[in-house]
Amino acid sequence: MLAESEINRVLTVTAHPDDVDFGAAGAVALFVDSGVQVTYLLVTDGDAGGNERELDNSGMAELRRTEQTAAAKAVGVTDVRFLGRSDGTVTPSLELRRDIARVIRQVRPDLVITHHPDRNYQFVAPSHPDHRAVGGATLDAVYPDARNPYAFPELLREEGLEAWTAREVWLMGGMTPDHWVDVTGVLDRKLAALQSHVSQIAHVEGFEEAVKRRWAAWAARAGFGEGRYAEAFQVVPTA
């Protein structure tokens, strides 16, 4: 596993606005506090989200971009990018792999954080089809696409993007996490990021208490002790 001193740039690749905030905003806040450059890449605008909404899909997409930008700011992230795919229809296509590989070559991250590509049979929420598609495409973009100068040669030929090897991937939402990050000290910022997504959570009664219980359960599983909160990841070495 990479030492903290080896992580200078982080790229998160997620399906929808709010995904990174549920799964990794605490770790992101800690990275930012230590001087790491963090970039968010979102595959969709979340245009099919919302509850009892009055906006059409185009209006919802614009709103959710605004909410994600505010959420990113809450944890210190200013580089937020969107691919604009349609919410609910993502597949791990060659085109998606190319577009993620492009951003990997642009950002040149040491660490990539994304969704687990497998279905979670213990907790269904992380298993949205878009999540699994994005996780699979991102892993393929990390290995072999972004590091192989002969994969998607137009990225080098037309855009001057040299091959890049991301050395590690952290997967969110899987059944077998093996790395936990204590986010107790930045919990207020993680919650602020989530609460930026008003269109998604305003109708959820007891939202804060429910999510804190889950993060407390992760902390207990990690052995962090009473009153602590954690995020959980599965680490994949990819160097």
XYZ file of C-alpha atoms in Angstrom:
239
model
C 0.000 0.000 0.000
C 1.247 3.486 -0.831
C 2.689 5.486 2.039
C 1.068 8.856 2.684
C 4.252 10.560 1.502
C 3.909 8.831 -1.886
C 0.447 10.287 -2.586
C 0.659 13.718 -4.191
C -2.298 13.602 -6.572
C -5.639 11.816 -6.209
C -8.374 11.312 -8.801
C -11.850 10.187 -7.792
C -14.046 8.699 -10.527
C -17.706 8.330 -9.622
C -21.012 7.881 -11.385
C -23.205 10.602 -9.871
C -23.074 13.799 -7.860
C -22.966 12.839 -4.145
C -21.278 9.430 -4.683
C -17.849 10.663 -3.660
C -19.339 12.482 -0.682
C -21.024 9.368 0.698
C -17.980 7.181 0.133
C -14.821 9.243 0.385
C -15.317 12.939 1.240
C -13.679 12.463 4.639
C -10.571 10.873 3.154
C -10.546 13.603 0.513
C -10.662 16.319 3.186
C -7.705 14.718 4.921
C -5.773 14.506 1.664
C -6.465 18.161 0.891
C -5.386 19.174 4.399
C -2.045 17.430 3.822
C -1.422 19.267 0.550
C -2.549 16.570 -1.899
C -4.106 17.750 -5.170
C -7.533 16.134 -5.615
C -9.613 16.051 -8.785
C -13.221 14.869 -9.016
C -14.404 13.209 -12.238
C -18.138 12.494 -12.488
C -19.377 10.336 -15.330
C -22.990 11.614 -15.220
C -24.704 14.798 -14.090
C -27.249 12.845 -12.050
C -30.066 14.048 -14.300
C -32.330 11.109 -13.333
C -32.043 11.854 -9.608
C -34.251 13.876 -7.306
C -37.453 13.365 -5.364
C -40.853 14.852 -6.233
C -39.049 17.278 -8.476
C -40.406 19.997 -10.733
C -37.325 20.234 -12.962
C -36.866 18.285 -16.183
C -33.721 16.201 -16.665
C -31.769 19.121 -18.106
C -32.673 21.341 -15.175
C -31.854 18.604 -12.685
C -28.460 18.050 -14.308
C -27.632 21.743 -13.955
C -28.789 21.775 -10.329
C -26.790 18.689 -9.426
C -23.628 20.070 -11.016
C -24.066 23.135 -8.826
C -24.642 20.995 -5.733
C -21.550 18.875 -6.438
C -19.399 21.942 -6.930
C -20.544 23.238 -3.536
C -19.963 19.829 -1.946
C -16.443 19.697 -3.351
C -15.725 23.155 -1.975
C -16.755 21.968 1.501
C -13.777 19.592 1.540
C -11.388 21.856 -0.357
C -11.669 20.462 -3.893
C -11.892 22.959 -6.764
C -11.125 20.754 -9.793
C -14.474 19.103 -10.619
C -15.036 17.575 -14.064
C -18.117 16.017 -15.675
C -18.323 13.655 -18.646
C -22.051 14.296 -19.116
C -23.225 10.718 -19.653
C -26.922 10.028 -19.121
C -27.784 8.987 -15.562
C -28.919 5.367 -15.325
C -27.581 4.209 -18.683
C -23.821 3.939 -18.132
C -22.019 0.903 -19.528
C -18.283 0.049 -19.236
C -17.734 0.816 -22.912
C -14.502 1.436 -24.784
C -15.549 5.066 -25.129
C -15.943 5.453 -21.361
C -12.609 3.740 -20.759
C -10.969 6.153 -23.196
C -12.525 9.206 -21.551
C -11.434 8.108 -18.077
C -7.961 7.210 -19.361
C -7.756 10.712 -20.849
C -8.361 12.306 -17.438
C -5.909 9.924 -15.757
C -3.243 11.042 -18.221
C -4.173 14.690 -17.668
C -4.217 14.540 -13.862
C -1.453 11.905 -13.462
C -2.698 10.653 -10.076
C -0.808 8.391 -7.708
C -4.125 7.129 -6.325
C -7.529 6.639 -7.959
C -10.689 6.231 -5.882
C -13.757 4.697 -7.544
C -16.711 2.358 -7.082
C -16.369 -1.358 -6.488
C -17.393 -3.064 -9.744
C -19.080 -6.022 -8.009
C -22.585 -6.164 -6.598
C -22.770 -5.761 -2.818
C -25.170 -8.414 -1.513
C -24.933 -7.179 2.076
C -25.902 -3.530 1.409
C -27.603 -2.788 -1.897
C -27.114 0.997 -2.117
C -23.575 0.888 -3.584
C -24.715 -1.554 -6.304
C -26.423 0.898 -8.657
C -25.696 -0.272 -12.229
C -23.938 3.023 -12.995
C -21.648 2.525 -9.992
C -20.639 -0.951 -11.102
C -20.119 0.169 -14.704
C -17.978 3.145 -13.675
C -15.923 1.027 -11.279
C -15.198 -1.554 -13.949
C -14.388 1.027 -16.610
C -12.110 2.919 -14.231
C -10.149 -0.182 -13.306
C -9.728 -0.943 -17.010
C -8.673 2.646 -17.649
C -6.072 2.402 -14.865
C -4.894 -0.992 -16.122
C -4.094 -1.305 -18.920
C -5.375 1.731 -20.840
C -3.824 4.838 -19.264
C -0.366 3.299 -18.922
C -0.222 1.788 -22.397
C 0.915 4.323 -25.035
C -0.581 2.089 -27.726
C -4.054 2.068 -26.169
C -6.224 4.859 -27.575
C -3.249 6.218 -29.543
C -5.229 9.338 -30.429
C -4.760 10.535 -26.840
C -1.027 10.796 -27.480
C -1.134 11.623 -31.179
C -3.827 14.300 -31.090
C -3.781 15.524 -27.481
C -0.167 14.965 -26.448
C -1.174 12.930 -23.390
C 1.674 10.648 -22.384
C 0.974 7.283 -20.756
C 0.620 7.326 -16.978
C 0.587 4.572 -14.341
C -1.671 5.154 -11.349
C -0.083 3.030 -8.658
C -3.084 2.254 -6.477
C -6.900 2.170 -6.557
C -9.267 2.381 -3.578
C -12.685 0.834 -4.189
C -15.783 2.132 -2.392
C -18.910 0.169 -1.590
C -17.655 -3.415 -1.700
C -18.298 -6.310 0.660
C -14.643 -6.881 1.559
C -12.987 -3.624 2.641
C -9.452 -3.914 3.975
C -8.579 -0.270 4.638
C -10.395 2.195 6.881
C -9.806 5.924 7.202
C -10.671 7.625 10.494
C -12.684 10.677 9.436
C -13.838 11.761 12.893
C -11.825 14.981 12.752
C -13.346 16.043 9.428
C -16.841 14.661 9.959
C -18.378 18.139 9.939
C -16.957 18.785 6.468
C -18.079 15.400 5.161
C -21.584 16.127 6.424
C -21.488 19.616 4.932
C -20.548 18.100 1.573
C -23.468 15.667 1.736
C -25.882 18.340 2.869
C -24.997 20.339 -0.233
C -27.022 17.781 -2.204
C -30.354 19.280 -1.178
C -32.221 17.793 -4.158
C -31.296 14.286 -3.004
C -31.520 14.328 0.785
C -33.885 17.111 1.883
C -36.801 14.663 2.018
C -34.936 11.990 4.026
C -36.016 12.068 7.652
C -33.183 11.338 10.090
C -30.585 11.427 7.315
C -27.629 12.601 9.424
C -28.212 10.066 12.174
C -28.550 7.221 9.677
C -25.318 7.931 7.828
C -23.404 8.522 11.049
C -24.491 5.094 12.300
C -23.004 3.480 9.221
C -19.717 5.370 9.543
C -19.597 4.493 13.247
C -20.056 0.822 12.331
C -17.081 1.039 9.966
C -15.001 2.630 12.710
C -15.946 -0.144 15.119
C -15.022 -2.771 12.524
C -11.671 -1.030 12.043
C -11.040 -1.025 15.799
C -10.963 2.764 16.107
C -13.035 2.753 19.282
C -16.174 4.381 20.624
C -17.235 7.731 19.211
C -15.187 7.422 16.035
C -16.294 7.468 12.389
C -14.635 5.867 9.366
C -14.786 5.340 5.625
C -14.046 1.909 4.184
C -12.152 0.904 1.043
C -10.678 -2.124 -0.668
C -7.126 -1.393 -1.792
C -5.986 -2.625 -5.207
C -2.254 -2.280 -6.002
C -1.955 -1.318 -9.667
C 1.703 -0.294 -10.099
